[in-house]
PDB file of C-alpha atoms and ligand atoms in Angstrom:
ATOM      1  CA  MET A   1      -6.473   5.166 -17.234  1.00  0.00           C
ATOM      2  CA  ILE A   2      -3.990   3.873 -14.653  1.00  0.00           C
ATOM      3  CA  ILE A   3      -3.751   5.734 -11.346  1.00  0.00           C
ATOM      4  CA  ALA A   4      -0.854   4.989  -8.980  1.00  0.00           C
ATOM      5  CA  VAL A   5      -1.265   5.897  -5.308  1.00  0.00           C
ATOM      6  CA  ASP A   6       1.759   5.397  -3.052  1.00  0.00           C
ATOM      7  CA  GLY A   7       2.602   6.361   0.497  1.00  0.00           C
ATOM      8  CA  PRO A   8       3.574   5.114   3.951  1.00  0.00           C
ATOM      9  CA  ALA A   9       1.448   3.078   6.363  1.00  0.00           C
ATOM     10  CA  ALA A  10      -1.874   4.665   7.367  1.00  0.00           C
ATOM     11  CA  SER A  11      -1.289   7.773   5.248  1.00  0.00           C
ATOM     12  CA  GLY A  12      -4.812   7.476   3.869  1.00  0.00           C
ATOM     13  CA  LYS A  13      -3.697   6.114   0.501  1.00  0.00           C
ATOM     14  CA  GLY A  14      -6.042   3.111   0.641  1.00  0.00           C
ATOM     15  CA  THR A  15      -9.107   5.221   1.385  1.00  0.00           C
ATOM     16  CA  LEU A  16      -8.130   7.711  -1.312  1.00  0.00           C
ATOM     17  CA  ALA A  17      -7.433   4.994  -3.866  1.00  0.00           C
ATOM     18  CA  ALA A  18     -10.852   3.444  -3.169  1.00  0.00           C
ATOM     19  CA  GLY A  19     -12.467   6.893  -3.493  1.00  0.00           C
ATOM     20  CA  LEU A  20     -10.686   7.576  -6.786  1.00  0.00           C
ATOM     21  CA  ALA A  21     -11.752   4.165  -8.087  1.00  0.00           C
ATOM     22  CA  ARG A  22     -15.389   4.977  -7.267  1.00  0.00           C
ATOM     23  CA  HIS A  23     -15.096   8.454  -8.766  1.00  0.00           C
ATOM     24  CA  TYR A  24     -13.679   7.251 -12.097  1.00  0.00           C
ATOM     25  CA  GLY A  25     -15.509   3.895 -12.174  1.00  0.00           C
ATOM     26  CA  LEU A  26     -12.273   1.884 -12.129  1.00  0.00           C
ATOM     27  CA  PRO A  27     -11.336  -1.351 -10.339  1.00  0.00           C
ATOM     28  CA  HIS A  28      -9.028  -0.953  -7.337  1.00  0.00           C
ATOM     29  CA  LEU A  29      -6.187  -3.141  -6.058  1.00  0.00           C
ATOM     30  CA  ASP A  30      -4.748  -2.622  -2.578  1.00  0.00           C
ATOM     31  CA  THR A  31      -1.298  -4.132  -3.235  1.00  0.00           C
ATOM     32  CA  GLY A  32      -0.469  -4.141   0.479  1.00  0.00           C
ATOM     33  CA  LEU A  33      -2.989  -6.980   0.768  1.00  0.00           C
ATOM     34  CA  LEU A  34      -0.813  -9.111  -1.524  1.00  0.00           C
ATOM     35  CA  TYR A  35       2.195  -8.724   0.768  1.00  0.00           C
ATOM     36  CA  ARG A  36      -0.005  -9.236   3.805  1.00  0.00           C
ATOM     37  CA  ALA A  37      -1.397 -12.490   2.360  1.00  0.00           C
ATOM     38  CA  VAL A  38       2.098 -13.824   1.649  1.00  0.00           C
ATOM     39  CA  GLY A  39       3.385 -12.728   5.074  1.00  0.00           C
ATOM     40  CA  TRP A  40       0.404 -14.329   6.782  1.00  0.00           C
ATOM     41  CA  ALA A  41       0.949 -17.600   4.909  1.00  0.00           C
ATOM     42  CA  VAL A  42       4.455 -17.939   6.410  1.00  0.00           C
ATOM     43  CA  ARG A  43       3.809 -16.369   9.823  1.00  0.00           C
ATOM     44  CA  ASP A  44       4.621 -19.577  11.709  1.00  0.00           C
ATOM     45  CA  LEU A  45       8.096 -19.968  10.238  1.00  0.00           C
ATOM     46  CA  GLY A  46      10.943 -18.246  12.047  1.00  0.00           C
ATOM     47  CA  ASP A  47      13.751 -16.375  10.318  1.00  0.00           C
ATOM     48  CA  GLY A  48      16.052 -18.180   7.944  1.00  0.00           C
ATOM     49  CA  PRO A  49      16.130 -19.839   4.534  1.00  0.00           C
ATOM     50  CA  GLU A  50      12.876 -21.735   4.982  1.00  0.00           C
ATOM     51  CA  PHE A  51      10.977 -18.503   5.651  1.00  0.00           C
ATOM     52  CA  GLU A  52      12.301 -17.011   2.441  1.00  0.00           C
ATOM     53  CA  ALA A  53      11.800 -20.096   0.310  1.00  0.00           C
ATOM     54  CA  ARG A  54       8.230 -20.598   1.519  1.00  0.00           C
ATOM     55  CA  ALA A  55       7.422 -16.906   1.070  1.00  0.00           C
ATOM     56  CA  ILE A  56       8.565 -17.115  -2.564  1.00  0.00           C
ATOM     57  CA  VAL A  57       6.389 -20.208  -3.135  1.00  0.00           C
ATOM     58  CA  ALA A  58       3.403 -18.418  -1.543  1.00  0.00           C
ATOM     59  CA  ALA A  59       3.981 -15.301  -3.678  1.00  0.00           C
ATOM     60  CA  ARG A  60       4.088 -17.348  -6.883  1.00  0.00           C
ATOM     61  CA  ALA A  61       0.861 -19.144  -5.940  1.00  0.00           C
ATOM     62  CA  LEU A  62      -1.013 -15.986  -4.953  1.00  0.00           C
ATOM     63  CA  ASP A  63      -4.431 -15.319  -6.457  1.00  0.00           C
ATOM     64  CA  ALA A  64      -7.542 -13.303  -5.580  1.00  0.00           C
ATOM     65  CA  GLY A  65      -8.832 -16.154  -3.408  1.00  0.00           C
ATOM     66  CA  HIS A  66      -6.025 -15.507  -0.905  1.00  0.00           C
ATOM     67  CA  LEU A  67      -7.132 -11.902  -0.380  1.00  0.00           C
ATOM     68  CA  LYS A  68     -10.600 -12.556   1.001  1.00  0.00           C
ATOM     69  CA  ASP A  69     -10.005 -12.630   4.766  1.00  0.00           C
ATOM     70  CA  ILE A  70      -9.787  -8.846   5.003  1.00  0.00           C
ATOM     71  CA  GLU A  71     -10.236  -8.757   8.774  1.00  0.00           C
ATOM     72  CA  THR A  72      -7.140 -10.923   9.378  1.00  0.00           C
ATOM     73  CA  LEU A  73      -5.051  -9.439   6.584  1.00  0.00           C
ATOM     74  CA  THR A  74      -5.602  -5.853   7.696  1.00  0.00           C
ATOM     75  CA  SER A  75      -4.529  -6.546  11.299  1.00  0.00           C
ATOM     76  CA  ALA A  76      -1.415  -4.823  12.629  1.00  0.00           C
ATOM     77  CA  GLU A  77       0.236  -8.239  13.045  1.00  0.00           C
ATOM     78  CA  ALA A  78      -0.256  -9.121   9.361  1.00  0.00           C
ATOM     79  CA  GLY A  79       1.278  -5.738   8.468  1.00  0.00           C
ATOM     80  CA  VAL A  80       4.463  -6.674  10.293  1.00  0.00           C
ATOM     81  CA  PHE A  81       4.713 -10.036   8.483  1.00  0.00           C
ATOM     82  CA  ALA A  82       4.005  -8.227   5.200  1.00  0.00           C
ATOM     83  CA  SER A  83       6.970  -5.921   5.622  1.00  0.00           C
ATOM     84  CA  ARG A  84       9.194  -8.925   6.416  1.00  0.00           C
ATOM     85  CA  VAL A  85       8.368 -10.708   3.165  1.00  0.00           C
ATOM     86  CA  ALA A  86       8.428  -7.444   1.209  1.00  0.00           C
ATOM     87  CA  VAL A  87      12.241  -7.284   1.499  1.00  0.00           C
ATOM     88  CA  ILE A  88      12.624 -10.543  -0.462  1.00  0.00           C
ATOM     89  CA  ALA A  89      13.420  -9.659  -4.086  1.00  0.00           C
ATOM     90  CA  GLU A  90      11.854 -12.824  -5.554  1.00  0.00           C
ATOM     91  CA  VAL A  91       8.634 -12.207  -3.633  1.00  0.00           C
ATOM     92  CA  ARG A  92       8.359  -8.739  -5.158  1.00  0.00           C
ATOM     93  CA  LEU A  93       9.190 -10.058  -8.596  1.00  0.00           C
ATOM     94  CA  ALA A  94       6.595 -12.831  -8.369  1.00  0.00           C
ATOM     95  CA  MET A  95       3.893 -10.316  -7.512  1.00  0.00           C
ATOM     96  CA  ARG A  96       4.875  -7.668 -10.018  1.00  0.00           C
ATOM     97  CA  GLN A  97       3.211  -9.398 -12.970  1.00  0.00           C
ATOM     98  CA  TYR A  98      -0.010  -9.901 -10.980  1.00  0.00           C
ATOM     99  CA  GLN A  99      -0.109  -6.164 -10.265  1.00  0.00           C
ATOM    100  CA  ARG A 100       0.783  -5.184 -13.833  1.00  0.00           C
ATOM    101  CA  ASP A 101      -1.905  -7.463 -15.275  1.00  0.00           C
ATOM    102  CA  PHE A 102      -4.435  -5.854 -12.943  1.00  0.00           C
ATOM    103  CA  ALA A 103      -3.315  -2.349 -13.942  1.00  0.00           C
ATOM    104  CA  HIS A 104      -3.422  -3.060 -17.668  1.00  0.00           C
ATOM    105  CA  GLN A 105      -6.902  -4.569 -17.805  1.00  0.00           C
ATOM    106  CA  PRO A 106      -9.175  -2.832 -20.340  1.00  0.00           C
ATOM    107  CA  GLY A 107     -10.109   0.628 -19.044  1.00  0.00           C
ATOM    108  CA  GLY A 108      -7.287   0.663 -16.510  1.00  0.00           C
ATOM    109  CA  ALA A 109      -7.316   0.601 -12.702  1.00  0.00           C
ATOM    110  CA  VAL A 110      -6.302   2.292  -9.476  1.00  0.00           C
ATOM    111  CA  LEU A 111      -3.496   0.614  -7.509  1.00  0.00           C
ATOM    112  CA  ASP A 112      -2.187   1.675  -4.148  1.00  0.00           C
ATOM    113  CA  GLY A 113       1.017   0.615  -2.423  1.00  0.00           C
ATOM    114  CA  ARG A 114       4.628   1.674  -2.038  1.00  0.00           C
ATOM    115  CA  ASP A 115       6.204   1.169  -5.465  1.00  0.00           C
ATOM    116  CA  ILE A 116       3.331   1.533  -7.918  1.00  0.00           C
ATOM    117  CA  GLY A 117       4.522   4.801  -9.464  1.00  0.00           C
ATOM    118  CA  THR A 118       8.196   3.812  -9.405  1.00  0.00           C
ATOM    119  CA  VAL A 119       8.329   0.105 -10.284  1.00  0.00           C
ATOM    120  CA  VAL A 120       4.971  -1.544 -10.965  1.00  0.00           C
ATOM    121  CA  CYS A 121       3.425   1.118 -13.225  1.00  0.00           C
ATOM    122  CA  PRO A 122       6.063   3.711 -14.117  1.00  0.00           C
ATOM    123  CA  ASP A 123       3.803   4.474 -17.115  1.00  0.00           C
ATOM    124  CA  ALA A 124       0.738   5.361 -14.969  1.00  0.00           C
ATOM    125  CA  ASP A 125      -1.384   8.266 -16.243  1.00  0.00           C
ATOM    126  CA  ALA A 126      -1.512   9.908 -12.818  1.00  0.00           C
ATOM    127  CA  LYS A 127       0.686   9.330  -9.766  1.00  0.00           C
ATOM    128  CA  LEU A 128       0.023  10.478  -6.238  1.00  0.00           C
ATOM    129  CA  PHE A 129       2.347  10.228  -3.258  1.00  0.00           C
ATOM    130  CA  ILE A 130       0.296  10.506  -0.057  1.00  0.00           C
ATOM    131  CA  VAL A 131       1.889  11.567   3.222  1.00  0.00           C
ATOM    132  CA  ALA A 132       0.701  12.540   6.708  1.00  0.00           C
ATOM    133  CA  ASP A 133       2.644  13.080   9.902  1.00  0.00           C
ATOM    134  CA  SER A 134       3.298  10.036  12.092  1.00  0.00           C
ATOM    135  CA  LYS A 135       0.955  11.021  14.925  1.00  0.00           C
ATOM    136  CA  ALA A 136      -1.967  11.619  12.571  1.00  0.00           C
ATOM    137  CA  ARG A 137      -1.323   8.268  10.903  1.00  0.00           C
ATOM    138  CA  MET A 138      -1.178   6.468  14.253  1.00  0.00           C
ATOM    139  CA  GLU A 139      -4.431   8.100  15.385  1.00  0.00           C
ATOM    140  CA  ARG A 140      -6.254   7.123  12.174  1.00  0.00           C
ATOM    141  CA  ARG A 141      -5.073   3.528  12.374  1.00  0.00           C
ATOM    142  CA  ALA A 142      -5.987   3.394  16.100  1.00  0.00           C
ATOM    143  CA  ARG A 143      -9.539   4.533  15.334  1.00  0.00           C
ATOM    144  CA  GLN A 144      -9.888   1.994  12.527  1.00  0.00           C
ATOM    145  CA  LEU A 145      -8.829  -0.803  14.875  1.00  0.00           C
ATOM    146  CA  GLU A 146     -11.064   0.466  17.693  1.00  0.00           C
ATOM    147  CA  ALA A 147     -14.020   0.615  15.319  1.00  0.00           C
ATOM    148  CA  ARG A 148     -13.452  -3.112  14.848  1.00  0.00           C
ATOM    149  CA  GLY A 149     -13.620  -3.632  18.592  1.00  0.00           C
ATOM    150  CA  GLN A 150      -9.874  -4.044  19.130  1.00  0.00           C
ATOM    151  CA  VAL A 151      -8.131  -2.596  22.179  1.00  0.00           C
ATOM    152  CA  VAL A 152      -5.309  -0.306  21.040  1.00  0.00           C
ATOM    153  CA  ASP A 153      -2.057   0.585  22.778  1.00  0.00           C
ATOM    154  CA  ARG A 154      -1.310   3.898  21.016  1.00  0.00           C
ATOM    155  CA  TYR A 155       2.293   4.034  22.152  1.00  0.00           C
ATOM    156  CA  ALA A 156       3.019   0.546  20.763  1.00  0.00           C
ATOM    157  CA  LEU A 157       1.090   1.306  17.572  1.00  0.00           C
ATOM    158  CA  TYR A 158       3.064   4.502  16.977  1.00  0.00           C
ATOM    159  CA  HIS A 159       6.350   2.635  17.248  1.00  0.00           C
ATOM    160  CA  GLN A 160       5.089  -0.221  15.104  1.00  0.00           C
ATOM    161  CA  ILE A 161       4.181   2.222  12.293  1.00  0.00           C
ATOM    162  CA  GLU A 162       7.544   4.014  12.568  1.00  0.00           C
ATOM    163  CA  GLU A 163       9.409   0.709  12.533  1.00  0.00           C
ATOM    164  CA  ARG A 164       7.484  -0.539   9.492  1.00  0.00           C
ATOM    165  CA  ASP A 165       8.118   2.736   7.624  1.00  0.00           C
ATOM    166  CA  ALA A 166      11.833   2.550   8.412  1.00  0.00           C
ATOM    167  CA  ARG A 167      12.024  -1.037   7.169  1.00  0.00           C
ATOM    168  CA  ASP A 168      10.020  -0.201   4.019  1.00  0.00           C
ATOM    169  CA  MET A 169      12.141   2.835   3.185  1.00  0.00           C
ATOM    170  CA  ALA A 170      15.389   0.941   3.731  1.00  0.00           C
ATOM    171  CA  ASN A 171      14.179  -1.958   1.563  1.00  0.00           C
ATOM    172  CA  PRO A 172      16.802  -2.212  -1.196  1.00  0.00           C
ATOM    173  CA  HIS A 173      14.270  -3.949  -3.468  1.00  0.00           C
ATOM    174  CA  GLY A 174      11.357  -1.713  -2.481  1.00  0.00           C
ATOM    175  CA  GLY A 175      11.262   1.277  -4.825  1.00  0.00           C
ATOM    176  CA  PHE A 176       9.529   3.139  -2.013  1.00  0.00           C
ATOM    177  CA  TYR A 177      10.077   6.798  -2.822  1.00  0.00           C
ATOM    178  CA  GLN A 178       8.166   9.557  -4.536  1.00  0.00           C
ATOM    179  CA  ALA A 179       8.441   9.139  -8.311  1.00  0.00           C
ATOM    180  CA  GLU A 180       9.748  12.232 -10.064  1.00  0.00           C
ATOM    181  CA  ASP A 181       6.425  12.731 -11.806  1.00  0.00           C
ATOM    182  CA  ALA A 182       4.278  11.945  -8.733  1.00  0.00           C
ATOM    183  CA  HIS A 183       2.202  14.644  -7.028  1.00  0.00           C
ATOM    184  CA  LEU A 184       2.650  15.018  -3.292  1.00  0.00           C
ATOM    185  CA  LEU A 185      -0.534  15.195  -1.210  1.00  0.00           C
ATOM    186  CA  ASP A 186      -0.234  15.809   2.539  1.00  0.00           C
ATOM    187  CA  THR A 187      -3.433  14.632   4.248  1.00  0.00           C
ATOM    188  CA  THR A 188      -2.425  15.522   7.833  1.00  0.00           C
ATOM    189  CA  ARG A 189      -4.983  18.304   8.101  1.00  0.00           C
ATOM    190  CA  LEU A 190      -7.527  17.062   5.567  1.00  0.00           C
ATOM    191  CA  ASP A 191     -10.652  15.030   6.249  1.00  0.00           C
ATOM    192  CA  ILE A 192     -11.559  12.238   3.825  1.00  0.00           C
ATOM    193  CA  GLU A 193     -13.789  14.410   1.611  1.00  0.00           C
ATOM    194  CA  ALA A 194     -11.231  17.216   1.319  1.00  0.00           C
ATOM    195  CA  ALA A 195      -8.408  14.773   0.595  1.00  0.00           C
ATOM    196  CA  LEU A 196     -10.477  13.067  -2.108  1.00  0.00           C
ATOM    197  CA  ARG A 197     -11.358  16.404  -3.727  1.00  0.00           C
ATOM    198  CA  ALA A 198      -7.651  17.287  -3.802  1.00  0.00           C
ATOM    199  CA  ALA A 199      -6.757  13.869  -5.251  1.00  0.00           C
ATOM    200  CA  VAL A 200      -9.403  14.139  -7.996  1.00  0.00           C
ATOM    201  CA  ALA A 201      -8.113  17.616  -8.905  1.00  0.00           C
ATOM    202  CA  ILE A 202      -4.560  16.231  -9.188  1.00  0.00           C
ATOM    203  CA  VAL A 203      -5.662  13.314 -11.386  1.00  0.00           C
ATOM    204  CA  ASP A 204      -7.807  15.525 -13.647  1.00  0.00           C
ATOM    205  CA  GLU A 205      -4.925  17.914 -14.124  1.00  0.00           C
ATOM    206  CA  ALA A 206      -2.387  15.134 -14.789  1.00  0.00           C
ATOM    207  CA  VAL A 207      -4.680  13.555 -17.380  1.00  0.00           C
ATOM    208  CA  ALA A 208      -5.411  16.921 -19.049  1.00  0.00           C
ATOM    209  CA  ARG A 209      -1.701  17.696 -19.215  1.00  0.00           C
ATOM    210  CA  LYS A 210      -0.945  14.288 -20.721  1.00  0.00           C
ATOM    211  CA  ALA A 211      -3.625  14.840 -23.369  1.00  0.00           C
ATOM    212  CA  GLU A 212      -1.958  18.127 -24.354  1.00  0.00           C
ATOM    213  CA  LEU A 213       1.377  16.399 -25.069  1.00  0.00           C
TER     214      LEU A 213
HETATM  215  O1  C5P B   1      -0.052  -0.748   2.555  1.00  0.00           O
HETATM  216  P1  C5P B   1       0.016  -1.759   3.661  1.00  0.00           P
HETATM  217  O2  C5P B   1       0.267  -1.159   5.002  1.00  0.00           O
HETATM  218  O3  C5P B   1      -1.137  -2.691   3.671  1.00  0.00           O
HETATM  219  O4  C5P B   1       1.286  -2.655   3.279  1.00  0.00           O
HETATM  220  C1  C5P B   1       1.783  -3.655   4.131  1.00  0.00           C
HETATM  221  C2  C5P B   1       3.271  -3.861   3.861  1.00  0.00           C
HETATM  222  O5  C5P B   1       3.442  -4.460   2.568  1.00  0.00           O
HETATM  223  C3  C5P B   1       4.079  -2.568   3.807  1.00  0.00           C
HETATM  224  O6  C5P B   1       4.523  -2.169   5.097  1.00  0.00           O
HETATM  225  C4  C5P B   1       5.230  -2.950   2.879  1.00  0.00           C
HETATM  226  O7  C5P B   1       6.238  -3.620   3.597  1.00  0.00           O
HETATM  227  C5  C5P B   1       4.607  -3.949   1.928  1.00  0.00           C
HETATM  228  N1  C5P B   1       4.243  -3.379   0.641  1.00  0.00           N
HETATM  229  C6  C5P B   1       5.236  -3.207  -0.312  1.00  0.00           C
HETATM  230  N2  C5P B   1       4.916  -2.758  -1.563  1.00  0.00           N
HETATM  231  C7  C5P B   1       3.653  -2.476  -1.884  1.00  0.00           C
HETATM  232  C8  C5P B   1       2.619  -2.611  -0.923  1.00  0.00           C
HETATM  233  C9  C5P B   1       2.970  -3.059   0.348  1.00  0.00           C
HETATM  234  O8  C5P B   1       6.407  -3.448  -0.027  1.00  0.00           O
HETATM  235  N3  C5P B   1       3.366  -2.062  -3.134  1.00  0.00           N
END
C-alpha cells in the first residue's frame, strides 16, 4: 500500500505521515529532507549557474547517508535552502526515482511532501492533502524549535513560512497542488491524536473503495 501525504510547511503532514506509517507498519520517507539535504550541500554558493549545477550534482549523488543530520536539516535555514533548490527541474527529476523506488518497495510505504500525490506517486492507494491556517502552522513550528532550545522570533517565522509557501506554490516544476483524488484534511483545530484518527479513517475508506472497484 502506498500512502501519499502532501501539504504546506508545518501543516502537520510529517507527524501524520509518521503516525500512519506506525499504524500500518510501513516505512516512511519525509521527502522534504531530500530537498533540505541538497539545499544544505550548496548553502555556501550564491545565486547563479554554479548554484544550480552543484545542486544538480548533489541531487544525483543523494543517498540515505545524507539524511542523517536531522537537527541541521530540519532547521528553518535549511528549509529556505530547500525551497531554493526545489525550483530546479533537474534536481526534482534526479530525486524522483529515489522517491519512487522507496514507494514501490515490497509492501509499500508512506511518503510525505508537496508533489507525492500529483507527480511522484500518482498511483498511490490513498492520498491526503493536509492544510492548517498560517498562524496555527507558525505556532506549531515555533514550539518545535523552542523544544529544541532555539529562540524563536514568531513574526519572522510567520513571514518565512508564508514566503516559502508562496515560492513552493509558484514553482513551475513543483506539482504542489491537491490531486483530484486526494482527500483534504484541515488540522487547524485538531490535536495530533484527532488528526491521526481522521487520517486513518480516510486511508481505510480509500483502500476499501479501491478494493470494491
Ligand atoms: O516539507 P519540508 O518543509 O521539509 O520541505 C522543505 C522544502 O522542500 C519545501 O519548502 C519545498 O520547497 C521542498 N519540497 C518539494 N517537494 C517535496 C518536498 C519538499 O519541493 N516533495
